[in-house]
Amino acid sequence: LETIQNASKIILPGVGAFDNGMKNLQEYGLINILNKKALDEKVPVLGICLGMQLMTQGSEEGNLPGLGWFDAKAVKFNLAPDLKVPHMGWNYINQNDKNNLFLKKDKKYRFYFVHSYHVKCNNENDVLFTTHYGDEFNSAIQKDNLIGMQFHPEKSLHFGMDIFESFVKL
């Protein structure tokens, strides 16, 4: 807890199931300190994969509420039978016109994905990037100091390093 209390930036990683992720945050006593840092102190928080999903209201995958930082929910892919779930492998992101501190507008970025659920935002202003896999889905979200990415920048070579370098500079 002391490490988080003193943090100037937080990365909320995650691999696994939604309810297990929320149970772990609860069991380790992290929910209150994360809320304080993210919502009160406005410390930049980067949620990766499940970490992004935990920032929402909840998930179709489980029954527990999420952190509720975004008016959004994680939903299961509903794809044509020829597309496999989980969505796994390299895919391009589409940047919108939102002011994006992370990536250059004139460069094509691709990232490594492994997920069966994606975040559906109720506020389109929270959508930072989208990705096409059978349909368009939100692959990154941002609201003020809160950022979530469905892909894994840590597995995405120099593309991911650009993300981390930008996050460190925030």
Coordinates of C-alpha atoms in Angstrom, one line a residue:
L1 CA 0.0 0.0 0.0
E2 CA 2.8 2.4 0.8
T3 CA 4.2 2.0 -2.8
I4 CA 0.8 3.0 -4.2
Q5 CA 0.4 5.8 -1.7
N6 CA 3.7 7.3 -2.9
A7 CA 3.1 6.7 -6.6
S8 CA 3.1 9.5 -9.1
K9 CA 1.8 7.1 -11.8
I10 CA 0.0 3.7 -11.6
I11 CA -0.2 0.8 -14.0
L12 CA -3.1 -1.5 -13.4
P13 CA -2.2 -4.7 -15.3
G14 CA -4.4 -7.7 -15.6
V15 CA -4.7 -11.1 -17.2
G16 CA -7.6 -13.4 -16.2
A17 CA -11.2 -13.2 -15.2
F18 CA -13.0 -10.1 -14.1
D19 CA -14.4 -11.3 -10.8
N20 CA -11.0 -12.7 -9.8
G21 CA -9.4 -9.4 -10.6
M22 CA -11.9 -7.5 -8.5
K23 CA -11.6 -10.0 -5.6
N24 CA -7.9 -9.6 -5.6
L25 CA -8.1 -5.8 -5.5
Q26 CA -10.5 -6.2 -2.6
E27 CA -8.6 -8.9 -0.7
Y28 CA -5.4 -6.9 -0.8
G29 CA -7.1 -3.7 0.3
L30 CA -6.3 -1.8 -2.9
I31 CA -9.7 -0.4 -3.9
N32 CA -9.8 2.6 -1.6
I33 CA -6.2 3.6 -2.2
L34 CA -6.7 3.2 -6.0
N35 CA -9.8 5.4 -5.9
K36 CA -8.0 8.0 -3.8
K37 CA -5.1 8.1 -6.1
A38 CA -7.1 8.0 -9.4
L39 CA -10.1 10.1 -8.5
D40 CA -9.0 12.5 -5.7
E41 CA -5.3 13.0 -6.4
K42 CA -5.7 12.7 -10.2
V43 CA -2.6 10.5 -10.5
P44 CA -2.3 9.1 -14.1
V45 CA -3.5 5.5 -14.2
L46 CA -2.9 3.1 -17.1
G47 CA -5.1 0.0 -17.2
I48 CA -3.9 -2.8 -19.4
C49 CA -6.2 -5.5 -20.8
L50 CA -8.2 -6.8 -17.7
G51 CA -6.9 -3.7 -15.9
M52 CA -8.8 -1.6 -18.4
Q53 CA -11.9 -3.7 -17.9
L54 CA -11.7 -3.4 -14.1
M55 CA -12.0 0.4 -14.6
T56 CA -15.5 0.0 -15.8
Q57 CA -18.9 -0.5 -14.1
G58 CA -18.6 -4.3 -14.6
S59 CA -18.4 -7.2 -17.0
E60 CA -20.7 -9.7 -18.6
E61 CA -18.0 -12.2 -17.5
G62 CA -18.8 -11.8 -13.9
N63 CA -21.1 -10.5 -11.2
L64 CA -19.0 -8.1 -9.2
P65 CA -19.0 -4.4 -9.8
G66 CA -15.9 -2.8 -11.3
L67 CA -14.1 0.3 -10.1
G68 CA -16.7 2.4 -11.9
W69 CA -14.2 5.0 -13.2
F70 CA -15.8 4.8 -16.7
D71 CA -19.4 4.7 -17.7
A72 CA -18.7 1.5 -19.6
K73 CA -19.0 -2.3 -19.4
A74 CA -16.9 -5.2 -20.6
V75 CA -18.9 -7.3 -23.1
K76 CA -18.1 -10.6 -24.8
F77 CA -17.3 -10.6 -28.5
N78 CA -20.3 -11.6 -30.6
L79 CA -18.6 -12.5 -33.9
A80 CA -19.2 -14.4 -37.1
P81 CA -18.4 -18.2 -36.7
D82 CA -15.3 -17.9 -38.8
L83 CA -13.6 -15.5 -36.3
K84 CA -12.0 -17.0 -33.3
V85 CA -12.5 -15.8 -29.7
P86 CA -10.3 -14.9 -28.0
H87 CA -9.1 -12.2 -30.4
M88 CA -5.4 -13.0 -30.3
G89 CA -2.5 -11.6 -32.2
W90 CA -1.4 -8.4 -33.9
N91 CA -3.9 -5.8 -35.0
Y92 CA -3.9 -2.1 -36.0
I93 CA -5.5 0.6 -34.0
N94 CA -7.5 3.5 -35.4
Q95 CA -7.0 6.9 -33.8
N96 CA -9.9 9.3 -33.5
D97 CA -9.7 13.1 -33.5
K98 CA -9.4 13.2 -29.7
N99 CA -6.2 15.0 -28.6
N100 CA -4.0 12.0 -28.0
L101 CA -0.8 12.3 -25.9
F102 CA 0.3 8.8 -26.8
L103 CA 0.9 8.4 -30.5
K104 CA 1.7 10.3 -33.6
K105 CA -1.2 10.9 -35.9
D106 CA 0.7 10.1 -39.1
K107 CA 2.0 6.7 -38.1
K108 CA 0.3 3.3 -38.3
Y109 CA 0.4 1.5 -35.0
R110 CA -0.3 -2.2 -34.3
F111 CA -0.4 -3.9 -31.0
Y112 CA -0.7 -7.4 -29.5
F113 CA -4.1 -8.4 -28.3
V114 CA -5.4 -11.4 -26.2
H115 CA -9.0 -11.0 -25.1
S116 CA -12.5 -12.4 -25.3
Y117 CA -14.2 -9.3 -23.9
H118 CA -14.0 -5.7 -24.9
V119 CA -15.1 -2.4 -23.3
K120 CA -18.3 -0.7 -24.6
C121 CA -18.4 2.9 -23.5
N122 CA -21.7 4.8 -22.9
N123 CA -19.8 8.0 -23.5
E124 CA -18.2 8.1 -26.9
N125 CA -16.0 11.0 -25.7
D126 CA -14.1 8.4 -23.6
V127 CA -13.0 6.4 -26.7
L128 CA -9.4 7.0 -27.6
F129 CA -8.7 4.2 -30.1
T130 CA -10.8 1.6 -31.9
T131 CA -9.7 -1.7 -33.6
H132 CA -11.5 -3.8 -36.2
Y133 CA -12.0 -7.5 -35.5
G134 CA -15.1 -8.6 -37.2
D135 CA -16.6 -5.4 -36.0
E136 CA -15.2 -2.1 -34.6
F137 CA -14.5 -2.2 -30.8
N138 CA -12.9 0.2 -28.3
S139 CA -9.3 -0.7 -27.9
A140 CA -8.3 2.3 -25.7
I141 CA -10.3 4.7 -23.5
Q142 CA -9.3 7.9 -21.7
K143 CA -11.0 10.3 -19.3
D144 CA -8.7 12.9 -17.8
N145 CA -5.9 11.0 -16.0
L146 CA -7.5 7.6 -16.5
I147 CA -6.4 5.6 -19.5
G148 CA -7.3 2.0 -20.5
M149 CA -5.8 -0.1 -23.2
Q150 CA -7.2 -3.5 -24.3
F151 CA -4.0 -4.5 -26.0
H152 CA -0.7 -5.4 -24.3
P153 CA 1.9 -2.6 -24.9
E154 CA 4.4 -4.7 -23.0
K155 CA 4.2 -7.4 -25.7
S156 CA 4.0 -4.9 -28.6
L157 CA 7.7 -4.2 -29.4
H158 CA 8.5 -0.6 -30.2
F159 CA 4.8 0.3 -30.6
G160 CA 4.3 -0.5 -26.9
M161 CA 7.5 1.3 -25.9
D162 CA 6.0 4.5 -27.5
I163 CA 3.0 4.0 -25.2
F164 CA 5.1 3.6 -22.1
E165 CA 7.4 6.4 -23.0
S166 CA 4.4 8.8 -23.4
F167 CA 2.8 7.6 -20.1
V168 CA 6.1 8.2 -18.2
K169 CA 6.2 11.7 -19.6
L170 CA 2.6 12.6 -18.5

